[in-house]
Amino acid sequence: MKLNAQKYADAFMADLIARNPRENEFHQAVKEVLESVAPYIVEHPYLIDLKVLERIAEPERVIIFRVPWLNDEGEVQVNRGYRVQMNSAIGPYKGGLRFHPSVNLSIMKFLAFEQTFKNSLTTLPMGAGKGGSDFNPKGKSDNEVMRFCQSFMTELSKHIGQDTDVPAGDIGVGGREIGYMFGQYKRLRNEFTGTLTGKGLNWGGSPLRPEATGYGTCYFAEAMLATREDSFQGKTVAISGSGNVAQYAARKALQLGAKVVTMSDSNGYIYDPDGIDEDKLKYVMDLKNIYRGRIREYAEKYPSAQYFERQRPWGVKCDIAMPCATQNELDGNDAAKLLANGCICVAEGANMPSTPEAITLFQKAKILYSPGKASNAGGVATSGLEMTQNSIRLKWTPEEVDRHLHRIMADIHEACRKYGTEEDGYVNYVKGANIAAFIKVADAMMAQGLV
Ligand code: NDP
């Protein structure tokens, strides 16, 4: 970075940290964007005068609320709910809800900030928000999850709406939780609208929404590989996570001719050198989605696999790595192992899974590397398509949705190339995604005046 840009970035970060102390994930997300956009901003000084990035990094509104509920023993439980309404310059707030004990304001703000850029990239008219709770659905009965969701929605319903803020799922929030929250929203508001996405297919959901994040990540990786006249065919793929994103990333990678050898959860990972084929993947889906089991059970069922407790899959030899679990799950050591084992492509399905050290190593080695805000944008994009179908009261076919998804991922890839291609031809997808997304949001904000 040139001196001016570096000075601007340093002063910006110092101020941001002072204003938002101890919010490490939020600082990390802003710093990554800042490093990409600072040179552009200092070349366009009106952006400095209008404090556009300062405004983007300040949520339009943060709602924090109490969520009281009763467990099956009749005991009172209290959790904390959040909704960060980050930016509405290009559309209603849009972004998922996360239920996980680690949820705090820093994580909510980092996710909402990332969402601003991701949604801008989708080409659809969606602003950005994120929310959730420190509630842990693991080990809870369906009735407990329902009571929690109803209490959570009783407050959240005051702040959302189909033209205001449209939440969706994220970690710990899948079809079951969206169903309970939608039911409560409908009861409170007496309206059947598309205020939540990720709904069931028979009640307003879009075909392919569950698949979209994982599929879209593979489409993006396919586009990256194509720039080097390569493809998924015959490649070995390491995937982390075994939830929504990981499951469908695995399925699409298989369909594209790859061999998937790992999946994981927060307790450990399984390595199956024979490959997780369609039948084994179906087992994982039932295990995680219906029986809510643990990934170690895979190794008990399939003797070809080994389970590694409290370890991450990045030491396994693979051509393509797809982190699909959570933030900061792939650090500098992991990146070094992947590179030493010949990995040529890292496509992020999760949000901010690679640490800054890991990203630097990937980019120095000039392998294909895409940040989640670009490669996992297919999920929110298909939520956008669900909103469109709800508004026109029609349901498209899976083929139509898939066509849109393909086109959107190709457009995002193109935007990254446009703004991220360096002098030697290497595409810095982080820089490309950040600059393309920033310009669109900044232009919209300036057009709408100081609000
Ligand atoms: P799920 O809850 O369906 O699955 C999450 C998976 O990640 C589970 O296997 C979970 O294991 C694992 N995991 C969660 N926390 C940790 C942790 N601290 N360490 C190791 N593993 C962990 O969530 P999704 O698949 O929906 O989300 C995964 C990632 O993708 C998140 O970063 C999310 O923000 C991002 N994302 C999701 C989108 C979507 O459409 N769902 C859209 C765009 C991004 P365990 O079962 O043990 O908790």
Short mmCIF file of C-alpha atoms and ligand atoms in Angstrom, two decimals:
data_model
loop_
_atom_site.label_atom_id
_atom_site.label_comp_id
_atom_site.label_asym_id
_atom_site.label_seq_id
_atom_site.Cartn_x
_atom_site.Cartn_y
_atom_site.Cartn_z
CA MET A 1 0.00 0.00 0.00
CA LYS A 2 1.25 3.54 -0.77
CA LEU A 3 2.06 5.79 2.18
CA ASN A 4 -1.10 7.88 1.95
CA ALA A 5 -3.34 4.84 1.85
CA GLN A 6 -1.41 3.21 4.70
CA LYS A 7 -1.71 6.37 6.81
CA TYR A 8 -5.42 6.58 6.11
CA ALA A 9 -5.89 2.88 6.96
CA ASP A 10 -3.88 3.09 10.20
CA ALA A 11 -5.80 6.13 11.43
CA PHE A 12 -9.11 4.52 10.44
CA MET A 13 -8.35 1.31 12.33
CA ALA A 14 -7.11 3.14 15.43
CA ASP A 15 -10.37 5.06 15.57
CA LEU A 16 -12.51 1.99 14.88
CA ILE A 17 -10.80 -0.01 17.66
CA ALA A 18 -11.18 2.87 20.12
CA ARG A 19 -14.89 3.16 19.30
CA ASN A 20 -15.51 -0.62 19.35
CA PRO A 21 -13.17 -2.02 21.99
CA ARG A 22 -12.64 -5.79 22.37
CA GLU A 23 -14.63 -6.61 19.20
CA ASN A 24 -11.83 -8.64 17.65
CA GLU A 25 -13.79 -10.39 14.90
CA PHE A 26 -15.32 -7.07 13.85
CA HIS A 27 -11.88 -5.43 13.75
CA GLN A 28 -10.54 -8.34 11.67
CA ALA A 29 -13.35 -8.09 9.10
CA VAL A 30 -13.03 -4.31 8.76
CA LYS A 31 -9.24 -4.44 8.48
CA GLU A 32 -9.41 -6.89 5.60
CA VAL A 33 -11.78 -4.64 3.66
CA LEU A 34 -9.82 -1.53 4.56
CA GLU A 35 -6.59 -2.96 3.16
CA SER A 36 -8.34 -3.49 -0.17
CA VAL A 37 -10.26 -0.23 -0.42
CA ALA A 38 -7.89 2.30 1.20
CA PRO A 39 -5.93 2.92 -2.05
CA TYR A 40 -9.22 3.50 -3.92
CA ILE A 41 -10.49 5.82 -1.19
CA VAL A 42 -7.38 8.02 -1.11
CA GLU A 43 -7.58 8.32 -4.90
CA HIS A 44 -11.17 9.60 -4.49
CA PRO A 45 -10.82 12.11 -1.62
CA TYR A 46 -14.54 12.99 -1.58
CA LEU A 47 -15.03 9.52 -0.03
CA ILE A 48 -12.81 10.64 2.84
CA ASP A 49 -14.64 13.96 3.24
CA LEU A 50 -18.03 12.22 3.23
CA LYS A 51 -16.74 9.60 5.71
CA VAL A 52 -18.29 6.87 3.61
CA LEU A 53 -16.32 3.97 5.09
CA GLU A 54 -16.87 5.30 8.62
CA ARG A 55 -20.61 5.21 7.90
CA ILE A 56 -20.42 1.69 6.40
CA ALA A 57 -18.61 0.44 9.51
CA GLU A 58 -21.25 1.93 11.84
CA PRO A 59 -24.47 -0.15 11.99
CA GLU A 60 -27.61 1.81 11.15
CA ARG A 61 -29.18 0.16 14.20
CA VAL A 62 -28.36 -2.55 16.74
CA ILE A 63 -31.16 -4.25 18.64
CA ILE A 64 -30.25 -6.32 21.71
CA PHE A 65 -33.00 -8.03 23.63
CA ARG A 66 -33.86 -10.52 26.35
CA VAL A 67 -35.17 -13.94 25.29
CA PRO A 68 -36.83 -15.72 28.23
CA TRP A 69 -38.16 -19.26 27.77
CA LEU A 70 -39.02 -22.40 29.73
CA ASN A 71 -37.10 -25.66 29.37
CA ASP A 72 -38.77 -29.07 29.50
CA GLU A 73 -38.32 -29.17 33.28
CA GLY A 74 -40.29 -25.94 33.58
CA GLU A 75 -37.21 -23.94 34.57
CA VAL A 76 -36.74 -20.35 33.42
CA GLN A 77 -33.94 -19.81 30.89
CA VAL A 78 -32.66 -16.44 29.69
CA ASN A 79 -30.72 -15.85 26.48
CA ARG A 80 -29.68 -12.72 24.64
CA GLY A 81 -30.99 -11.89 21.16
CA TYR A 82 -29.38 -9.61 18.57
CA ARG A 83 -30.22 -8.01 15.26
CA VAL A 84 -27.63 -5.75 13.65
CA GLN A 85 -29.28 -3.70 10.90
CA MET A 86 -26.08 -2.73 9.18
CA ASN A 87 -26.79 -1.05 5.86
CA SER A 88 -29.93 -0.39 3.82
CA ALA A 89 -28.38 1.59 0.95
CA ILE A 90 -29.21 -0.94 -1.74
CA GLY A 91 -32.23 -2.75 -0.28
CA PRO A 92 -33.94 -4.01 2.88
CA TYR A 93 -31.62 -5.44 5.55
CA LYS A 94 -30.92 -9.06 4.70
CA GLY A 95 -28.84 -11.69 6.45
CA GLY A 96 -29.01 -14.79 8.59
CA LEU A 97 -29.65 -15.60 12.23
CA ARG A 98 -27.06 -17.62 14.15
CA PHE A 99 -27.87 -19.64 17.28
CA HIS A 100 -24.61 -20.65 18.93
CA PRO A 101 -23.20 -20.16 22.46
CA SER A 102 -20.28 -18.14 21.05
CA VAL A 103 -22.59 -15.42 19.65
CA ASN A 104 -21.74 -11.94 20.90
CA LEU A 105 -21.88 -8.39 19.57
CA SER A 106 -18.48 -8.62 17.89
CA ILE A 107 -19.45 -11.73 15.93
CA MET A 108 -22.80 -10.21 14.96
CA LYS A 109 -21.13 -7.01 13.74
CA PHE A 110 -18.42 -8.83 11.79
CA LEU A 111 -21.04 -10.95 10.06
CA ALA A 112 -23.28 -7.94 9.32
CA PHE A 113 -20.31 -5.97 7.97
CA GLU A 114 -19.30 -8.87 5.69
CA GLN A 115 -22.92 -9.17 4.60
CA THR A 116 -22.90 -5.57 3.32
CA PHE A 117 -20.20 -6.46 0.80
CA LYS A 118 -21.52 -9.93 0.00
CA ASN A 119 -25.04 -8.70 -0.73
CA SER A 120 -23.68 -5.90 -2.87
CA LEU A 121 -21.84 -8.49 -4.97
CA THR A 122 -24.95 -10.60 -5.60
CA THR A 123 -26.30 -8.02 -8.11
CA LEU A 124 -29.62 -8.13 -6.21
CA PRO A 125 -31.23 -5.23 -4.28
CA MET A 126 -30.40 -6.36 -0.75
CA GLY A 127 -29.04 -4.37 2.17
CA ALA A 128 -27.30 -6.10 5.05
CA GLY A 129 -28.13 -7.37 8.52
CA LYS A 130 -27.27 -10.23 10.81
CA GLY A 131 -28.66 -11.52 14.05
CA GLY A 132 -28.96 -14.42 16.40
CA SER A 133 -28.57 -15.50 19.97
CA ASP A 134 -26.19 -17.22 22.38
CA PHE A 135 -28.83 -19.99 22.61
CA ASN A 136 -27.36 -23.45 21.94
CA PRO A 137 -29.83 -25.70 20.08
CA LYS A 138 -27.54 -28.71 20.60
CA GLY A 139 -29.06 -31.23 23.03
CA LYS A 140 -32.39 -29.35 23.24
CA SER A 141 -35.69 -31.07 22.51
CA ASP A 142 -37.84 -29.91 19.58
CA ASN A 143 -40.27 -28.36 22.07
CA GLU A 144 -37.50 -26.41 23.76
CA VAL A 145 -36.24 -25.15 20.41
CA MET A 146 -39.80 -24.15 19.51
CA ARG A 147 -40.36 -22.25 22.76
CA PHE A 148 -37.06 -20.46 22.34
CA CYS A 149 -37.80 -19.55 18.69
CA GLN A 150 -41.25 -18.25 19.62
CA SER A 151 -39.87 -16.05 22.38
CA PHE A 152 -37.04 -14.81 20.13
CA MET A 153 -39.48 -13.94 17.35
CA THR A 154 -41.93 -12.23 19.71
CA GLU A 155 -39.38 -9.44 20.12
CA LEU A 156 -37.68 -9.63 16.70
CA SER A 157 -41.03 -9.33 14.89
CA LYS A 158 -41.23 -5.68 15.97
CA HIS A 159 -38.17 -4.84 13.92
CA ILE A 160 -38.46 -6.87 10.69
CA GLY A 161 -40.77 -7.08 7.68
CA GLN A 162 -40.68 -7.99 4.00
CA ASP A 163 -39.67 -4.44 3.01
CA THR A 164 -37.62 -3.71 6.13
CA ASP A 165 -35.49 -6.63 7.19
CA VAL A 166 -35.63 -10.24 6.00
CA PRO A 167 -33.69 -12.73 8.18
CA ALA A 168 -32.66 -16.27 7.16
CA GLY A 169 -30.67 -19.18 8.64
CA ASP A 170 -27.02 -19.51 9.60
CA ILE A 171 -25.16 -21.73 12.10
CA GLY A 172 -27.70 -23.48 14.33
CA VAL A 173 -30.66 -22.14 12.35
CA GLY A 174 -31.98 -24.51 9.69
CA GLY A 175 -35.40 -25.51 8.35
CA ARG A 176 -36.76 -26.46 11.79
CA GLU A 177 -35.89 -23.12 13.42
CA ILE A 178 -37.04 -21.04 10.43
CA GLY A 179 -40.36 -22.94 10.57
CA TYR A 180 -40.94 -22.16 14.24
CA MET A 181 -39.97 -18.51 13.79
CA PHE A 182 -42.11 -18.08 10.67
CA GLY A 183 -45.10 -19.62 12.43
CA GLN A 184 -44.76 -17.21 15.33
CA TYR A 185 -44.23 -14.20 13.04
CA LYS A 186 -47.35 -15.08 11.08
CA ARG A 187 -49.36 -15.46 14.27
CA LEU A 188 -48.20 -12.13 15.69
CA ARG A 189 -48.59 -10.10 12.51
CA ASN A 190 -51.51 -11.95 10.96
CA GLU A 191 -49.83 -11.91 7.57
CA PHE A 192 -48.25 -14.48 5.29
CA THR A 193 -45.33 -12.68 3.71
CA GLY A 194 -41.77 -13.43 2.69
CA THR A 195 -40.31 -11.92 5.84
CA LEU A 196 -38.06 -14.92 6.48
CA THR A 197 -36.20 -16.89 3.83
CA GLY A 198 -35.16 -20.52 3.99
CA LYS A 199 -38.84 -21.48 4.34
CA GLY A 200 -40.11 -24.98 3.52
CA LEU A 201 -40.87 -25.69 -0.14
CA ASN A 202 -44.62 -26.02 0.50
CA TRP A 203 -44.93 -22.75 2.36
CA GLY A 204 -43.09 -20.10 0.40
CA GLY A 205 -39.58 -21.50 0.19
CA SER A 206 -37.50 -21.48 -2.95
CA PRO A 207 -36.28 -24.62 -4.68
CA LEU A 208 -32.55 -24.95 -4.13
CA ARG A 209 -32.31 -22.56 -1.16
CA PRO A 210 -30.91 -25.29 1.14
CA GLU A 211 -28.41 -26.28 -1.54
CA ALA A 212 -27.52 -22.78 -2.69
CA THR A 213 -24.58 -21.82 -0.45
CA GLY A 214 -22.68 -25.07 -0.97
CA TYR A 215 -23.55 -25.33 -4.67
CA GLY A 216 -22.68 -21.68 -5.25
CA THR A 217 -19.31 -22.12 -3.55
CA CYS A 218 -18.54 -24.96 -5.96
CA TYR A 219 -19.70 -22.89 -8.94
CA PHE A 220 -17.37 -20.12 -7.84
CA ALA A 221 -14.47 -22.56 -7.39
CA GLU A 222 -15.26 -23.99 -10.84
CA ALA A 223 -14.99 -20.48 -12.32
CA MET A 224 -11.66 -19.93 -10.55
CA LEU A 225 -10.31 -23.27 -11.75
CA ALA A 226 -11.44 -22.51 -15.31
CA THR A 227 -9.14 -19.47 -15.37
CA ARG A 228 -6.30 -22.02 -15.18
CA GLU A 229 -7.99 -24.40 -17.61
CA ASP A 230 -8.69 -26.76 -14.75
CA SER A 231 -11.80 -28.24 -13.10
CA PHE A 232 -13.08 -30.38 -10.20
CA GLN A 233 -12.75 -33.53 -12.32
CA GLY A 234 -10.53 -36.05 -10.54
CA LYS A 235 -9.58 -33.66 -7.73
CA THR A 236 -9.38 -34.55 -4.04
CA VAL A 237 -11.39 -32.16 -1.88
CA ALA A 238 -11.13 -31.53 1.88
CA ILE A 239 -14.25 -30.01 3.42
CA SER A 240 -14.73 -28.83 6.99
CA GLY A 241 -18.10 -28.77 8.70
CA SER A 242 -20.98 -31.17 8.19
CA GLY A 243 -23.86 -28.71 8.35
CA ASN A 244 -25.88 -27.09 5.61
CA VAL A 245 -23.05 -25.51 3.64
CA ALA A 246 -20.65 -28.45 3.94
CA GLN A 247 -23.27 -31.02 2.93
CA TYR A 248 -24.19 -29.34 -0.34
CA ALA A 249 -20.63 -28.29 -1.14
CA ALA A 250 -19.81 -32.01 -0.86
CA ARG A 251 -22.72 -33.02 -3.07
CA LYS A 252 -21.86 -30.56 -5.85
CA ALA A 253 -18.14 -31.41 -5.69
CA LEU A 254 -19.11 -35.07 -6.16
CA GLN A 255 -21.38 -34.21 -9.09
CA LEU A 256 -18.52 -32.28 -10.67
CA GLY A 257 -16.30 -35.36 -10.55
CA ALA A 258 -14.25 -34.77 -7.41
CA LYS A 259 -13.50 -37.09 -4.49
CA VAL A 260 -14.43 -35.62 -1.09
CA VAL A 261 -12.30 -37.08 1.69
CA THR A 262 -13.09 -35.10 4.86
CA MET A 263 -15.96 -33.60 6.84
CA SER A 264 -15.97 -32.34 10.43
CA ASP A 265 -17.86 -30.87 13.33
CA SER A 266 -16.77 -28.93 16.38
CA ASN A 267 -15.44 -32.13 18.01
CA GLY A 268 -13.20 -33.45 15.23
CA TYR A 269 -13.00 -34.62 11.62
CA ILE A 270 -13.32 -37.82 9.61
CA TYR A 271 -10.93 -38.80 6.83
CA ASP A 272 -12.22 -41.31 4.30
CA PRO A 273 -9.49 -42.00 1.70
CA ASP A 274 -12.01 -44.02 -0.36
CA GLY A 275 -14.12 -40.88 -0.69
CA ILE A 276 -17.47 -39.82 0.75
CA ASP A 277 -19.74 -40.96 -2.08
CA GLU A 278 -23.41 -40.09 -2.58
CA ASP A 279 -24.62 -42.92 -0.28
CA LYS A 280 -22.22 -41.99 2.49
CA LEU A 281 -23.18 -38.34 2.12
CA LYS A 282 -26.84 -39.28 2.48
CA TYR A 283 -25.85 -40.99 5.74
CA VAL A 284 -24.13 -37.77 6.92
CA MET A 285 -27.19 -35.71 6.01
CA ASP A 286 -29.54 -37.98 7.96
CA LEU A 287 -27.07 -38.17 10.85
CA LYS A 288 -26.80 -34.38 11.13
CA ASN A 289 -30.23 -33.18 10.01
CA ILE A 290 -32.56 -35.84 11.43
CA TYR A 291 -30.74 -37.63 14.25
CA ARG A 292 -28.60 -34.61 15.19
CA GLY A 293 -25.64 -36.94 15.74
CA ARG A 294 -21.88 -36.37 15.68
CA ILE A 295 -19.49 -36.82 12.76
CA ARG A 296 -17.43 -39.43 14.66
CA GLU A 297 -20.34 -41.85 14.10
CA TYR A 298 -19.38 -41.88 10.40
CA ALA A 299 -16.12 -43.67 11.25
CA GLU A 300 -18.06 -46.20 13.34
CA LYS A 301 -20.29 -46.94 10.33
CA TYR A 302 -17.64 -46.91 7.57
CA PRO A 303 -14.42 -48.81 8.40
CA SER A 304 -12.60 -47.08 5.52
CA ALA A 305 -12.70 -43.85 7.55
CA GLN A 306 -10.73 -42.63 10.55
CA TYR A 307 -11.90 -40.10 13.13
CA PHE A 308 -9.55 -37.49 14.55
CA GLU A 309 -10.80 -35.97 17.80
CA ARG A 310 -10.24 -32.23 18.37
CA GLN A 311 -8.38 -31.82 15.05
CA ARG A 312 -9.09 -29.95 11.85
CA PRO A 313 -8.89 -31.54 8.40
CA TRP A 314 -6.24 -29.27 6.86
CA GLY A 315 -3.32 -31.69 7.29
CA VAL A 316 -4.88 -34.10 4.79
CA LYS A 317 -3.48 -34.17 1.25
CA CYS A 318 -5.94 -32.46 -1.10
CA ASP A 319 -6.12 -30.37 -4.27
CA ILE A 320 -9.04 -28.21 -3.18
CA ALA A 321 -9.93 -27.08 0.35
CA MET A 322 -13.41 -25.83 1.22
CA PRO A 323 -13.73 -24.49 4.78
CA CYS A 324 -17.48 -24.62 5.48
CA ALA A 325 -17.75 -24.55 9.30
CA THR A 326 -17.03 -21.24 11.04
CA GLN A 327 -14.81 -18.16 11.35
CA ASN A 328 -11.04 -18.48 11.93
CA GLU A 329 -11.05 -22.26 11.51
CA LEU A 330 -8.03 -22.27 9.18
CA ASP A 331 -4.90 -20.54 10.50
CA GLY A 332 -1.37 -19.91 9.23
CA ASN A 333 -0.17 -23.39 10.28
CA ASP A 334 -3.08 -25.04 8.50
CA ALA A 335 -2.44 -22.94 5.37
CA ALA A 336 1.23 -23.96 5.37
CA LYS A 337 0.22 -27.64 5.58
CA LEU A 338 -2.27 -27.28 2.72
CA LEU A 339 0.34 -25.60 0.53
CA ALA A 340 3.01 -28.19 1.39
CA ASN A 341 0.55 -30.90 0.36
CA GLY A 342 -0.01 -29.31 -3.05
CA CYS A 343 -3.39 -27.61 -2.54
CA ILE A 344 -4.17 -25.40 -5.58
CA CYS A 345 -7.50 -23.86 -4.60
CA VAL A 346 -9.22 -22.70 -1.42
CA ALA A 347 -12.89 -21.72 -1.79
CA GLU A 348 -14.53 -20.47 1.40
CA GLY A 349 -18.07 -21.65 2.11
CA ALA A 350 -18.04 -20.28 5.66
CA ASN A 351 -17.74 -16.61 6.63
CA MET A 352 -14.14 -15.51 7.33
CA PRO A 353 -12.86 -19.07 7.98
CA SER A 354 -9.26 -18.24 7.08
CA THR A 355 -7.19 -16.06 9.40
CA PRO A 356 -5.27 -13.08 7.91
CA GLU A 357 -2.02 -15.12 8.19
CA ALA A 358 -3.54 -17.96 6.17
CA ILE A 359 -4.83 -15.59 3.48
CA THR A 360 -1.40 -13.97 3.14
CA LEU A 361 0.20 -17.40 2.64
CA PHE A 362 -2.34 -18.43 -0.02
CA GLN A 363 -1.88 -15.18 -1.90
CA LYS A 364 1.91 -15.29 -1.68
CA ALA A 365 1.84 -18.81 -3.12
CA LYS A 366 -0.51 -17.44 -5.82
CA ILE A 367 -2.97 -20.28 -5.49
CA LEU A 368 -6.66 -19.71 -6.23
CA TYR A 369 -8.23 -18.30 -3.07
CA SER A 370 -11.73 -16.85 -2.70
CA PRO A 371 -13.08 -15.09 0.40
CA GLY A 372 -16.45 -16.26 1.69
CA LYS A 373 -18.14 -12.96 0.88
CA ALA A 374 -17.64 -13.81 -2.82
CA SER A 375 -17.81 -17.60 -2.96
CA ASN A 376 -20.60 -18.22 -0.43
CA ALA A 377 -22.85 -15.42 -1.72
CA GLY A 378 -25.02 -17.96 -3.55
CA GLY A 379 -26.92 -18.60 -0.31
CA VAL A 380 -28.10 -15.06 0.25
CA ALA A 381 -28.57 -14.60 -3.50
CA THR A 382 -31.03 -17.49 -3.53
CA SER A 383 -32.71 -15.98 -0.50
CA GLY A 384 -33.09 -12.91 -2.70
CA LEU A 385 -34.65 -15.14 -5.36
CA GLU A 386 -36.99 -16.53 -2.67
CA MET A 387 -38.06 -12.94 -1.88
CA THR A 388 -38.71 -12.34 -5.59
CA GLN A 389 -40.85 -15.48 -5.86
CA ASN A 390 -42.77 -14.49 -2.69
CA SER A 391 -43.44 -11.01 -4.11
CA ILE A 392 -44.76 -12.30 -7.42
CA ARG A 393 -46.49 -15.23 -5.68
CA LEU A 394 -44.97 -17.80 -7.98
CA LYS A 395 -42.58 -20.68 -7.49
CA TRP A 396 -39.86 -21.26 -10.03
CA THR A 397 -38.51 -24.67 -10.99
CA PRO A 398 -35.20 -25.87 -9.54
CA GLU A 399 -33.70 -25.49 -13.02
CA GLU A 400 -34.72 -21.83 -13.21
CA VAL A 401 -33.27 -21.08 -9.78
CA ASP A 402 -30.08 -22.96 -10.65
CA ARG A 403 -29.73 -20.91 -13.82
CA HIS A 404 -29.99 -17.68 -11.83
CA LEU A 405 -27.53 -19.03 -9.25
CA HIS A 406 -25.02 -19.95 -11.95
CA ARG A 407 -25.34 -16.53 -13.56
CA ILE A 408 -24.96 -14.70 -10.24
CA MET A 409 -21.84 -16.68 -9.24
CA ALA A 410 -20.34 -16.03 -12.70
CA ASP A 411 -21.10 -12.30 -12.34
CA ILE A 412 -19.47 -12.19 -8.90
CA HIS A 413 -16.43 -13.98 -10.29
CA GLU A 414 -16.23 -11.47 -13.11
CA ALA A 415 -16.50 -8.51 -10.70
CA CYS A 416 -13.63 -9.96 -8.65
CA ARG A 417 -11.49 -10.33 -11.76
CA LYS A 418 -12.31 -6.82 -12.91
CA TYR A 419 -11.13 -5.16 -9.71
CA GLY A 420 -8.69 -7.78 -8.43
CA THR A 421 -6.40 -8.64 -11.33
CA GLU A 422 -2.84 -7.63 -10.51
CA GLU A 423 -0.02 -6.63 -12.86
CA ASP A 424 1.27 -10.19 -13.22
CA GLY A 425 -2.23 -11.49 -14.02
CA TYR A 426 -2.84 -13.05 -10.57
CA VAL A 427 -6.40 -12.46 -9.41
CA ASN A 428 -6.57 -11.20 -5.85
CA TYR A 429 -10.19 -12.19 -5.18
CA VAL A 430 -10.19 -10.47 -1.78
CA LYS A 431 -9.27 -7.13 -3.28
CA GLY A 432 -11.61 -7.60 -6.25
CA ALA A 433 -14.59 -8.53 -4.09
CA ASN A 434 -14.03 -5.72 -1.61
CA ILE A 435 -13.55 -2.96 -4.17
CA ALA A 436 -16.44 -4.03 -6.43
CA ALA A 437 -18.80 -4.29 -3.47
CA PHE A 438 -17.61 -1.07 -1.86
CA ILE A 439 -18.10 1.06 -4.99
CA LYS A 440 -21.72 -0.02 -5.37
CA VAL A 441 -22.66 0.57 -1.73
CA ALA A 442 -20.71 3.84 -1.53
CA ASP A 443 -22.35 5.22 -4.69
CA ALA A 444 -25.82 4.35 -3.37
CA MET A 445 -25.08 5.96 -0.01
CA MET A 446 -23.82 9.16 -1.59
CA ALA A 447 -26.85 9.38 -3.87
CA GLN A 448 -29.15 9.16 -0.84
CA GLY A 449 -27.53 11.99 1.10
CA LEU A 450 -26.34 12.07 4.68
CA VAL A 451 -28.65 9.55 6.32
P1 NDP B 1 -24.72 -25.36 10.34
O1 NDP B 1 -25.13 -25.04 11.71
O2 NDP B 1 -25.64 -26.08 9.45
O3 NDP B 1 -23.35 -26.18 10.36
C1 NDP B 1 -22.21 -25.66 10.96
C2 NDP B 1 -21.11 -26.70 10.92
O4 NDP B 1 -19.90 -26.12 11.38
C3 NDP B 1 -21.40 -27.88 11.84
O5 NDP B 1 -20.79 -29.02 11.33
C4 NDP B 1 -20.73 -27.43 13.14
O6 NDP B 1 -20.38 -28.48 14.00
C5 NDP B 1 -19.49 -26.76 12.60
N1 NDP B 1 -19.03 -25.75 13.55
C6 NDP B 1 -19.75 -24.75 14.12
N2 NDP B 1 -19.00 -24.04 14.97
C7 NDP B 1 -17.78 -24.63 14.96
C8 NDP B 1 -16.58 -24.36 15.62
N3 NDP B 1 -16.48 -23.35 16.50
N4 NDP B 1 -15.51 -25.16 15.33
C9 NDP B 1 -15.61 -26.19 14.47
N5 NDP B 1 -16.74 -26.48 13.80
C10 NDP B 1 -17.80 -25.72 14.04
O7 NDP B 1 -24.27 -23.96 9.71
P2 NDP B 1 -24.09 -23.57 8.17
O8 NDP B 1 -23.59 -24.75 7.41
O9 NDP B 1 -25.32 -22.89 7.74
O10 NDP B 1 -22.95 -22.46 8.26
C11 NDP B 1 -21.57 -22.76 8.15
C12 NDP B 1 -20.80 -21.51 7.79
O11 NDP B 1 -21.29 -21.01 6.53
C13 NDP B 1 -20.92 -20.34 8.77
O12 NDP B 1 -19.71 -19.62 8.75
C14 NDP B 1 -22.02 -19.50 8.15
O13 NDP B 1 -21.95 -18.14 8.57
C15 NDP B 1 -21.67 -19.64 6.68
N6 NDP B 1 -22.75 -19.35 5.75
C16 NDP B 1 -23.94 -20.03 5.79
C17 NDP B 1 -24.92 -19.76 4.86
C18 NDP B 1 -26.18 -20.54 4.79
O14 NDP B 1 -26.92 -20.37 3.82
N7 NDP B 1 -26.47 -21.42 5.73
C19 NDP B 1 -24.76 -18.69 3.87
C20 NDP B 1 -23.43 -18.09 3.85
C21 NDP B 1 -22.50 -18.41 4.78
P3 NDP B 1 -21.29 -28.79 15.28
O15 NDP B 1 -22.40 -29.63 14.77
O16 NDP B 1 -20.37 -29.50 16.21
O17 NDP B 1 -21.75 -27.47 15.83
#
